[in-house]
PDB file of C-alpha atoms in Angstrom:
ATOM      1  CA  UNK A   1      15.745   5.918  -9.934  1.00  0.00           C
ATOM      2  CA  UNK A   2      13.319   3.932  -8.082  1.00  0.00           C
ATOM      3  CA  UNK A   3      11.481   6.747  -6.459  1.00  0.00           C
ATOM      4  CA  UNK A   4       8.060   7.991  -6.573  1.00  0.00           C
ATOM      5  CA  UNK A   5       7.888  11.405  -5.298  1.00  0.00           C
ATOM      6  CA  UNK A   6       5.231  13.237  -3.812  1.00  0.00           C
ATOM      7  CA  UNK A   7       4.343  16.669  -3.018  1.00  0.00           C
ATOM      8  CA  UNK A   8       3.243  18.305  -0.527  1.00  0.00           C
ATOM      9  CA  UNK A   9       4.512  16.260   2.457  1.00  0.00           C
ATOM     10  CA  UNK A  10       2.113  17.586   4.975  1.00  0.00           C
ATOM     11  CA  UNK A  11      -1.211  19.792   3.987  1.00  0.00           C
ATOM     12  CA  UNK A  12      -3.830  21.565   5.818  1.00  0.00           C
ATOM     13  CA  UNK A  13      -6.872  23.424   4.162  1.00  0.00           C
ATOM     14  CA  UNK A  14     -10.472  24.776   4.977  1.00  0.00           C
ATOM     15  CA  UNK A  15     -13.144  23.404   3.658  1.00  0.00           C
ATOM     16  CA  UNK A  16     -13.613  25.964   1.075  1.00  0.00           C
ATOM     17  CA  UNK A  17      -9.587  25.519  -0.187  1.00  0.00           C
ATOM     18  CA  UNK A  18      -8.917  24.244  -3.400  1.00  0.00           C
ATOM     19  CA  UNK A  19      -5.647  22.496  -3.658  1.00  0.00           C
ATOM     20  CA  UNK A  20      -3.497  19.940  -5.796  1.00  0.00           C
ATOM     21  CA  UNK A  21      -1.332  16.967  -4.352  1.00  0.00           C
ATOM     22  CA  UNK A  22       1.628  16.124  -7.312  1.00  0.00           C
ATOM     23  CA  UNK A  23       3.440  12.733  -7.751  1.00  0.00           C
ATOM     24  CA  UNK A  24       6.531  11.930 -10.287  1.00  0.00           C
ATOM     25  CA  UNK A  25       7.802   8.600 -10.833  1.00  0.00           C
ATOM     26  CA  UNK A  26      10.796   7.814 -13.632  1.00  0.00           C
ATOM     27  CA  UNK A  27      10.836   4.264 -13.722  1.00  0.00           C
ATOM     28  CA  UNK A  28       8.580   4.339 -16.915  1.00  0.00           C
ATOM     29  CA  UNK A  29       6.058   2.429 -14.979  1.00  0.00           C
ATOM     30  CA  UNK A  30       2.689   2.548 -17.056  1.00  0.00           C
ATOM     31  CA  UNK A  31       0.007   2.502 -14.030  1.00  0.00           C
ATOM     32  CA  UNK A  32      -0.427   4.932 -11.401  1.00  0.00           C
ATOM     33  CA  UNK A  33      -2.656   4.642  -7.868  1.00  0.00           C
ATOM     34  CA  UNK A  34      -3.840   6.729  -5.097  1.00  0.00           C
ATOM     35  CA  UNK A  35      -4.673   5.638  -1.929  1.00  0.00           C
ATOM     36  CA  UNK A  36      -6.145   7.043   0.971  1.00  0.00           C
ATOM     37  CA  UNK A  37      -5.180   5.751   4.464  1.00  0.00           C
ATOM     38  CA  UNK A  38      -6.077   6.311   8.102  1.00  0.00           C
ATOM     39  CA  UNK A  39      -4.123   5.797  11.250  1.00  0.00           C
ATOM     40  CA  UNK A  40      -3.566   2.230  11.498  1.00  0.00           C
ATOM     41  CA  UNK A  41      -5.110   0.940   8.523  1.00  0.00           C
ATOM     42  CA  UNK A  42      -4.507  -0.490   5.344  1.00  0.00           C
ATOM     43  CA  UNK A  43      -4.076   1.388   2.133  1.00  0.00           C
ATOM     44  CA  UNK A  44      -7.524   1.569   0.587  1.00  0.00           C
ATOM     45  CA  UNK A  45      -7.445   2.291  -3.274  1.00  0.00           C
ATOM     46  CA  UNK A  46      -9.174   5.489  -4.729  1.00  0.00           C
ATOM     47  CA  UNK A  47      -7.810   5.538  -8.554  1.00  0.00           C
ATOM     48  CA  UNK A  48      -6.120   3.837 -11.091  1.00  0.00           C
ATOM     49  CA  UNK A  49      -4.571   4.895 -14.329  1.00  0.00           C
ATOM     50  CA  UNK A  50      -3.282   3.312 -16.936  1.00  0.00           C
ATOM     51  CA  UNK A  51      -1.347   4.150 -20.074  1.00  0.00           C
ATOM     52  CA  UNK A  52      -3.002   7.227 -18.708  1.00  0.00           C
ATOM     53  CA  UNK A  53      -6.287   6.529 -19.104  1.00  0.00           C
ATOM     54  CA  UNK A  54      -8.289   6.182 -15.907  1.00  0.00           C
ATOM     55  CA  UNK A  55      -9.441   2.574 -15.102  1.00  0.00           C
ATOM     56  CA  UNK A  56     -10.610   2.563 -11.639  1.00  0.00           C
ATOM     57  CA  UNK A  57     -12.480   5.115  -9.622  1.00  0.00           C
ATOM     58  CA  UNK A  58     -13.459   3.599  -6.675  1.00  0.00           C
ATOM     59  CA  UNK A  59     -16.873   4.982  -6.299  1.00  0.00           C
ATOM     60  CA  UNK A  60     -14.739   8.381  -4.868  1.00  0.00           C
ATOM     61  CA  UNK A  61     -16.483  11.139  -3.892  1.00  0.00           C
ATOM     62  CA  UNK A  62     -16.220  14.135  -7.074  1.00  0.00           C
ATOM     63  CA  UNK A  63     -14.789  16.526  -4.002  1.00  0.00           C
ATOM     64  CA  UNK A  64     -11.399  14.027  -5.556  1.00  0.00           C
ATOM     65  CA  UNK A  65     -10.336  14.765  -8.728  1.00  0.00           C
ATOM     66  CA  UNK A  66      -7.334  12.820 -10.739  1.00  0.00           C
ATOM     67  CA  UNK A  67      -5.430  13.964 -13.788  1.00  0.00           C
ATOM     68  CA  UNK A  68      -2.264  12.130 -15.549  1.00  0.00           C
ATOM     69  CA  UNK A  69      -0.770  14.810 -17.557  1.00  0.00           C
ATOM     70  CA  UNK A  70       1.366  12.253 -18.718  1.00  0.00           C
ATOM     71  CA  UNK A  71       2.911   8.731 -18.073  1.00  0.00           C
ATOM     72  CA  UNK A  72       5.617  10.441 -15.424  1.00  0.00           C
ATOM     73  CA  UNK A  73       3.198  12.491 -13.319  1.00  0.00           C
ATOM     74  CA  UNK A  74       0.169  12.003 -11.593  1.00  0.00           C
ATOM     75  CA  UNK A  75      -2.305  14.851  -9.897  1.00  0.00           C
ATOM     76  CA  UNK A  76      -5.022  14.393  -7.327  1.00  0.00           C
ATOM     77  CA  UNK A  77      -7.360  17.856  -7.100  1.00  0.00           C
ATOM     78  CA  UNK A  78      -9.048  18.567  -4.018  1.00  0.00           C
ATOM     79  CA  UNK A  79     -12.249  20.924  -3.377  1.00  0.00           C
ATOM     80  CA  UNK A  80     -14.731  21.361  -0.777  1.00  0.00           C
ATOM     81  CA  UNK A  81     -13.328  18.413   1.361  1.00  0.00           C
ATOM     82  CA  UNK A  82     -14.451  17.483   4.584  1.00  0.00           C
ATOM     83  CA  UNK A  83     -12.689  16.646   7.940  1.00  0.00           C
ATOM     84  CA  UNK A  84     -13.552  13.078   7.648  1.00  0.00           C
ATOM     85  CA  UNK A  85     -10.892  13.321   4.458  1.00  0.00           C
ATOM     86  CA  UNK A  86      -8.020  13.681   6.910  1.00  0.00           C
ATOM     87  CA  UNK A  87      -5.627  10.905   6.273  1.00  0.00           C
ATOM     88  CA  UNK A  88      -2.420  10.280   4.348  1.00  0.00           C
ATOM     89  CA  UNK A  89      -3.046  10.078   0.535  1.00  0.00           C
ATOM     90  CA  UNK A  90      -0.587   7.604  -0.931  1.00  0.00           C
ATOM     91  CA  UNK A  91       0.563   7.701  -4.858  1.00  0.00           C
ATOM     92  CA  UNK A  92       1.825   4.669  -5.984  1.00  0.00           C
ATOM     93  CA  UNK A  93       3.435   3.120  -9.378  1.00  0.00           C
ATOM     94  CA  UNK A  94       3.530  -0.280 -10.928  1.00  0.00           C
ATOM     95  CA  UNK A  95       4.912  -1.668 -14.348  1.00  0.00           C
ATOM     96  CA  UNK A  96       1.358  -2.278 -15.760  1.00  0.00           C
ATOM     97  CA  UNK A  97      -1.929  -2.326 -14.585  1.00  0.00           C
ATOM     98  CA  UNK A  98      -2.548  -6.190 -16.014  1.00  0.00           C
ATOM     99  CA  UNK A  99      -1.657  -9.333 -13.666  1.00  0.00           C
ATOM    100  CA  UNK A 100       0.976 -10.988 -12.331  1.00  0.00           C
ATOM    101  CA  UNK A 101       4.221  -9.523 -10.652  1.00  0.00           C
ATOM    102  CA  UNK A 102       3.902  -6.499 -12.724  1.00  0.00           C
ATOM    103  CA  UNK A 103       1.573  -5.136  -9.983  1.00  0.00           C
ATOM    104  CA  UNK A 104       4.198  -4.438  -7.284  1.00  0.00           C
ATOM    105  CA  UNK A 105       3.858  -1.559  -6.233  1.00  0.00           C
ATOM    106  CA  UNK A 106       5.959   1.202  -5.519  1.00  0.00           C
ATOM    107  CA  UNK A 107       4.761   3.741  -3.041  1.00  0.00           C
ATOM    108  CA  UNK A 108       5.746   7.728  -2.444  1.00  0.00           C
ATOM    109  CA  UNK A 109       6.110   8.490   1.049  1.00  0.00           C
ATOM    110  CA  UNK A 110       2.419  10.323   1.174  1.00  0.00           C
ATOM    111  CA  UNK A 111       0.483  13.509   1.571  1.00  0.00           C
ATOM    112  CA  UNK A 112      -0.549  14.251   5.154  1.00  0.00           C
ATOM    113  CA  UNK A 113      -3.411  15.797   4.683  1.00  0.00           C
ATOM    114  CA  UNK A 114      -5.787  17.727   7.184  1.00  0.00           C
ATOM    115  CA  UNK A 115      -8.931  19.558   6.643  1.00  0.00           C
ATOM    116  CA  UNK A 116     -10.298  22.077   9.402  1.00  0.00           C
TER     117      UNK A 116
ATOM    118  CA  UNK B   1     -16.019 -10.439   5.109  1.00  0.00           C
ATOM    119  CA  UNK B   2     -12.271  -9.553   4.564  1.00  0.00           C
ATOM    120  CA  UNK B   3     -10.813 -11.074   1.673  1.00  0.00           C
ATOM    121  CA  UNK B   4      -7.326 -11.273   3.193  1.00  0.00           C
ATOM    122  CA  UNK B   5      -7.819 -12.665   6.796  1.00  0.00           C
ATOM    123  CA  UNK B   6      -4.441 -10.656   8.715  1.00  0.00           C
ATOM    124  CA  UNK B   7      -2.978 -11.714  12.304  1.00  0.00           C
ATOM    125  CA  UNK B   8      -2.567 -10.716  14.967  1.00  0.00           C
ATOM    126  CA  UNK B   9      -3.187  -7.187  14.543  1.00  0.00           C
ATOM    127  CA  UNK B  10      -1.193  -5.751  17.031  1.00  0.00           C
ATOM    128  CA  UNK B  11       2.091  -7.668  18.382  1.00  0.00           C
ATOM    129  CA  UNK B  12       4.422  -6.246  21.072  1.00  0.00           C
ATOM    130  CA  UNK B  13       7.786  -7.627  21.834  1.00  0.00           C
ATOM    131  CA  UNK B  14      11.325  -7.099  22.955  1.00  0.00           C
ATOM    132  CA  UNK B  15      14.143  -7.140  20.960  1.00  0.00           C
ATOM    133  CA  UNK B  16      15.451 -10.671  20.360  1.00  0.00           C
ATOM    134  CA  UNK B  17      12.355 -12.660  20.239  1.00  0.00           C
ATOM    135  CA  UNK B  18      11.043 -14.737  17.226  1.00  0.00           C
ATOM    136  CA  UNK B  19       7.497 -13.949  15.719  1.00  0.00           C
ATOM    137  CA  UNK B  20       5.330 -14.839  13.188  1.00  0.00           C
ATOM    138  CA  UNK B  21       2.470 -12.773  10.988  1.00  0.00           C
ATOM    139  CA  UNK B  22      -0.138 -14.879   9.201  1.00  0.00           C
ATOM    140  CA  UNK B  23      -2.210 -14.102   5.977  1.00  0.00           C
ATOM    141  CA  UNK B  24      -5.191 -16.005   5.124  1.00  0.00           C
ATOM    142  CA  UNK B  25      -7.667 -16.362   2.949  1.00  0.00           C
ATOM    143  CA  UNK B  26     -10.206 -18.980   1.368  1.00  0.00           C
ATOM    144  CA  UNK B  27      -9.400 -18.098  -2.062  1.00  0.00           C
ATOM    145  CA  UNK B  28      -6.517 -19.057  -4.398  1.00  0.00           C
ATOM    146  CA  UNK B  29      -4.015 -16.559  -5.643  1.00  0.00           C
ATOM    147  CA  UNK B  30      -1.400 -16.344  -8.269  1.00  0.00           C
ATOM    148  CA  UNK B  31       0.914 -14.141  -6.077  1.00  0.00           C
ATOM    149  CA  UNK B  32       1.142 -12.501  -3.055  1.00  0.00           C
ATOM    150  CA  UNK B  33       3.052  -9.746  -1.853  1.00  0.00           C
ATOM    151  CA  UNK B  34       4.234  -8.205   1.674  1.00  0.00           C
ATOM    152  CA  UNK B  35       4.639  -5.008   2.120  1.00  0.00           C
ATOM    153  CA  UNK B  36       6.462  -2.814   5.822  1.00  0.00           C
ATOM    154  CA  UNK B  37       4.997   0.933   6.141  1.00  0.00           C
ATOM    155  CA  UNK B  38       7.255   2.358   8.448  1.00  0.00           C
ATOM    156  CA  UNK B  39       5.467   5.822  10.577  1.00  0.00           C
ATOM    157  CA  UNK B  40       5.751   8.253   7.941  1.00  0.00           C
ATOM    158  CA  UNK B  41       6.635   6.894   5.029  1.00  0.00           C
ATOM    159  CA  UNK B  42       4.419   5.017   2.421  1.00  0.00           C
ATOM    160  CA  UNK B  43       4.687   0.929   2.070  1.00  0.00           C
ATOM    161  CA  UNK B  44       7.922  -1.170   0.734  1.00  0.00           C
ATOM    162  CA  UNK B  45       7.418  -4.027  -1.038  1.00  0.00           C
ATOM    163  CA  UNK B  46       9.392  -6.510   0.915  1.00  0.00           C
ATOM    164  CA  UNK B  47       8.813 -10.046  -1.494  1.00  0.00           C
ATOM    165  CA  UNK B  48       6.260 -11.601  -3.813  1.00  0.00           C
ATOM    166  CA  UNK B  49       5.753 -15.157  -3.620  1.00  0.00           C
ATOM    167  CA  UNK B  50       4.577 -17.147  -6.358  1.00  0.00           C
ATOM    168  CA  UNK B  51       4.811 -20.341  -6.259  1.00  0.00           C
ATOM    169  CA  UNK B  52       2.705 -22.762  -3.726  1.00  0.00           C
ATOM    170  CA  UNK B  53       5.096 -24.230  -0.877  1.00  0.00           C
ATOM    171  CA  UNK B  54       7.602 -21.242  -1.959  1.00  0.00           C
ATOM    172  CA  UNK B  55       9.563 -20.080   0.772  1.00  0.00           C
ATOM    173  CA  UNK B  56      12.168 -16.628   0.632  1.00  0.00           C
ATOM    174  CA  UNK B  57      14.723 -15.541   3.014  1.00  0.00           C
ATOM    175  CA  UNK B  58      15.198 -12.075   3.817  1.00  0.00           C
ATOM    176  CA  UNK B  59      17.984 -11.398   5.808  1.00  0.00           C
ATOM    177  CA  UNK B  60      16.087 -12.456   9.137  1.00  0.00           C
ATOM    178  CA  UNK B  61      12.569 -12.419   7.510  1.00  0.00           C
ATOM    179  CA  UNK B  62      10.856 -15.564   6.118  1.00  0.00           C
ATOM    180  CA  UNK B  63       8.015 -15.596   3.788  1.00  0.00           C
ATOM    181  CA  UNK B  64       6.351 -18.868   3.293  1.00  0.00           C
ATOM    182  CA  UNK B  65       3.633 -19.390   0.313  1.00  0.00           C
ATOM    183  CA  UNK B  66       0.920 -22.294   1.840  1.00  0.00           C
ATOM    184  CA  UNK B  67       0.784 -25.269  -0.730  1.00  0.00           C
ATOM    185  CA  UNK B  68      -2.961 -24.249  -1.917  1.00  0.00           C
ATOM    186  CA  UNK B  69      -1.886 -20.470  -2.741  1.00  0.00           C
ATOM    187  CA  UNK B  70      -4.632 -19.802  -0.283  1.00  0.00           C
ATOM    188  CA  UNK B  71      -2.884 -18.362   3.022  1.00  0.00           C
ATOM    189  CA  UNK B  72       0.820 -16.912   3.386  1.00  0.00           C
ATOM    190  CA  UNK B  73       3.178 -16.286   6.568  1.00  0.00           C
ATOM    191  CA  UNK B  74       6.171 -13.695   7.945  1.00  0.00           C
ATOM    192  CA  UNK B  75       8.436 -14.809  10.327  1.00  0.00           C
ATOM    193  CA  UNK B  76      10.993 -12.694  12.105  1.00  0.00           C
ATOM    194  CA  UNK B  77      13.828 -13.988  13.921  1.00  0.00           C
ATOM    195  CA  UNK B  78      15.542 -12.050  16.554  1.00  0.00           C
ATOM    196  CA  UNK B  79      13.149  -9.151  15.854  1.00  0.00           C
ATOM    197  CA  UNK B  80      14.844  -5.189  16.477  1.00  0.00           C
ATOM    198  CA  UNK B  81      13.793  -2.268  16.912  1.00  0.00           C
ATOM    199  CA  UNK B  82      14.380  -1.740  13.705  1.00  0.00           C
ATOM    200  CA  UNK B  83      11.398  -4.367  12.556  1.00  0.00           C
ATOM    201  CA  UNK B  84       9.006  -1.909  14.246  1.00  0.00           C
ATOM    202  CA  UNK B  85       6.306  -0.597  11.590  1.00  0.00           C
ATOM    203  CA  UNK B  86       3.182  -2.101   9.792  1.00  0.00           C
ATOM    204  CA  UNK B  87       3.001  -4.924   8.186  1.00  0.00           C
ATOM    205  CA  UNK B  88       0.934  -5.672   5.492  1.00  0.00           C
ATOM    206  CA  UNK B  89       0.210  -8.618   2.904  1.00  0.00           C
ATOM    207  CA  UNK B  90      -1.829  -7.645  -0.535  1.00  0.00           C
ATOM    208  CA  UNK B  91      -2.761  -9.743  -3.720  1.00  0.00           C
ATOM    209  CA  UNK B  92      -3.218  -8.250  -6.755  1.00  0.00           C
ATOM    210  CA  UNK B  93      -6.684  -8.301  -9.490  1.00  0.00           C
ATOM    211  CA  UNK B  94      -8.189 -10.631  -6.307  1.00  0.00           C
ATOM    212  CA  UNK B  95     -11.575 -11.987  -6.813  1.00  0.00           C
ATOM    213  CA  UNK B  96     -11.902 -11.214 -10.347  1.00  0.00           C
ATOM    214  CA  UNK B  97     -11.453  -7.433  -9.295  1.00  0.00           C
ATOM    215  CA  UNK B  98     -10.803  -4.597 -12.035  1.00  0.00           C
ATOM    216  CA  UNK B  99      -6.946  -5.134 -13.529  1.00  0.00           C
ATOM    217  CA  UNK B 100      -4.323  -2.907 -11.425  1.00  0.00           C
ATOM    218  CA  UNK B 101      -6.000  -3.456  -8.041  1.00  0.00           C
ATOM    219  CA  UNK B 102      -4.040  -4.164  -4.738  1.00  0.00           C
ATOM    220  CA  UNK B 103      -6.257  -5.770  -1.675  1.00  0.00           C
ATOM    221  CA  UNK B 104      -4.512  -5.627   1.030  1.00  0.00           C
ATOM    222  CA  UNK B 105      -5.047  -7.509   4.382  1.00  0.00           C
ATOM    223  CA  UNK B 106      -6.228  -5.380   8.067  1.00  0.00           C
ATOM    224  CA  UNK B 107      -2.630  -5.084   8.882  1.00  0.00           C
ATOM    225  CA  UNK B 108      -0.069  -5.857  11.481  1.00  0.00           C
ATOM    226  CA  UNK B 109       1.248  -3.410  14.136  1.00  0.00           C
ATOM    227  CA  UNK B 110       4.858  -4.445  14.884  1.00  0.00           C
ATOM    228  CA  UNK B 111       6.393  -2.524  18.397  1.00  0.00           C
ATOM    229  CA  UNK B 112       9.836  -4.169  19.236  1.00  0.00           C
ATOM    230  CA  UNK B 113      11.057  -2.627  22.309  1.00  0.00           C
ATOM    231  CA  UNK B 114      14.533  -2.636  22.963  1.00  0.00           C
TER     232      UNK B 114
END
């Protein structure tokens, strides 16, 4: 299984929503990402955990919230967002979080999230 | 300043011609991968290349490593519509970064027309 799966596919919310996107990956990979990307851009990183123990926030806004339950399954919580948030929120998986070719990533197919 | 110098950005062309993608950057890397995002779907990792002056075949892509580990390129032959998506080279831990990071380059937007 070389899969990373995420859930929902597509989301809309107010402003005042609360809601959860959910990504699985079996491959026993030991770091987890999420990215956040606009139309026609790159991929810009948000989080990074490893052994499941956060090890990058990228300066993100607290409206994003990340939680590993555990080494398979990887959470980002959402609150009070704003339209400017729109964009497709990638998860991602890679062997390790250290250097080298154990970085490749793999990437879910992404949230496509919109805020009105 | 970009740290990964992508081009062109946007490249349209008809089915059957040849193309190349360039990724550049004044700084030295261990690795460096490419990645296609097709619309819709999150990025594949297409190759890493490691070694300087390494070049790997895929199928009708080429991915060339420069000698310094400094700048990389994609070349297509005989490009289909299939080939259409975004294109994107990334290095990992660049610039003394936090462990675990990807950079990626601005991106190429591939249209092959049939």
């Amino acid at each position: 299984d070389t899969e990373v799966t995420q859930t929902p596919k597509h989301l809309v919310m107010g402003m005042t929503n609360k809601k959860s996107l959910k990504c699985e990956q079996h491959m026993g990979h030991r770091a987890m990402y999420w990215y956040k990307q606009k139309a026609k851009k790159p991929p810009e990183l948000m989080f990074v955990y490893s052994y499941e123990k956060l090890s990058i926030n990228e300066s993100v806004p607290s409206r994003f919230s990340p939680e590993c339950p555990n080494s398979s399954l990887l959470n980002l919580h959402l609150h009070a967002l704003q339209p400017e948030d729109s964009a497709l929120y990638l998860c991602a998986s890679s062997q390790d979080g250290g250097r080298g070719l154990g970085t490749e990533a793999f990437f879910g197919q992404g949230t496509r999230l919109t805020v009105v | 300043t970009q740290l990964l110098e992508q081009s062109p950005q946007f490249l349209s062309i008809q089915e059957g011609e040849n193309l190349t993608v360039y990724c550049n950057s004044s700084s030295v890397f261990s690795s460096l991968q490419w990645y296609r995002q097709e619309p819709g779907e999150g990025p594949v990792l297409l190759v890493t290349v490691v070694t300087g002056g390494e070049v790997k075949k895929l199928k009708r892509l080429t991915f060339q490593f420069g000698d310094a580990r400094k700048d990389s390129s994609l070349h297509i032959t005989a490009a289909q519509p299939g080939d259409t998506g975004l294109y994107l080279c990334a290095v990992a831990n660049a610039g003394g970064t936090s462990y675990g990071k990807l950079t990626f380059g601005q991106g190429t937007i591939l249209t092959v027309h049939p």
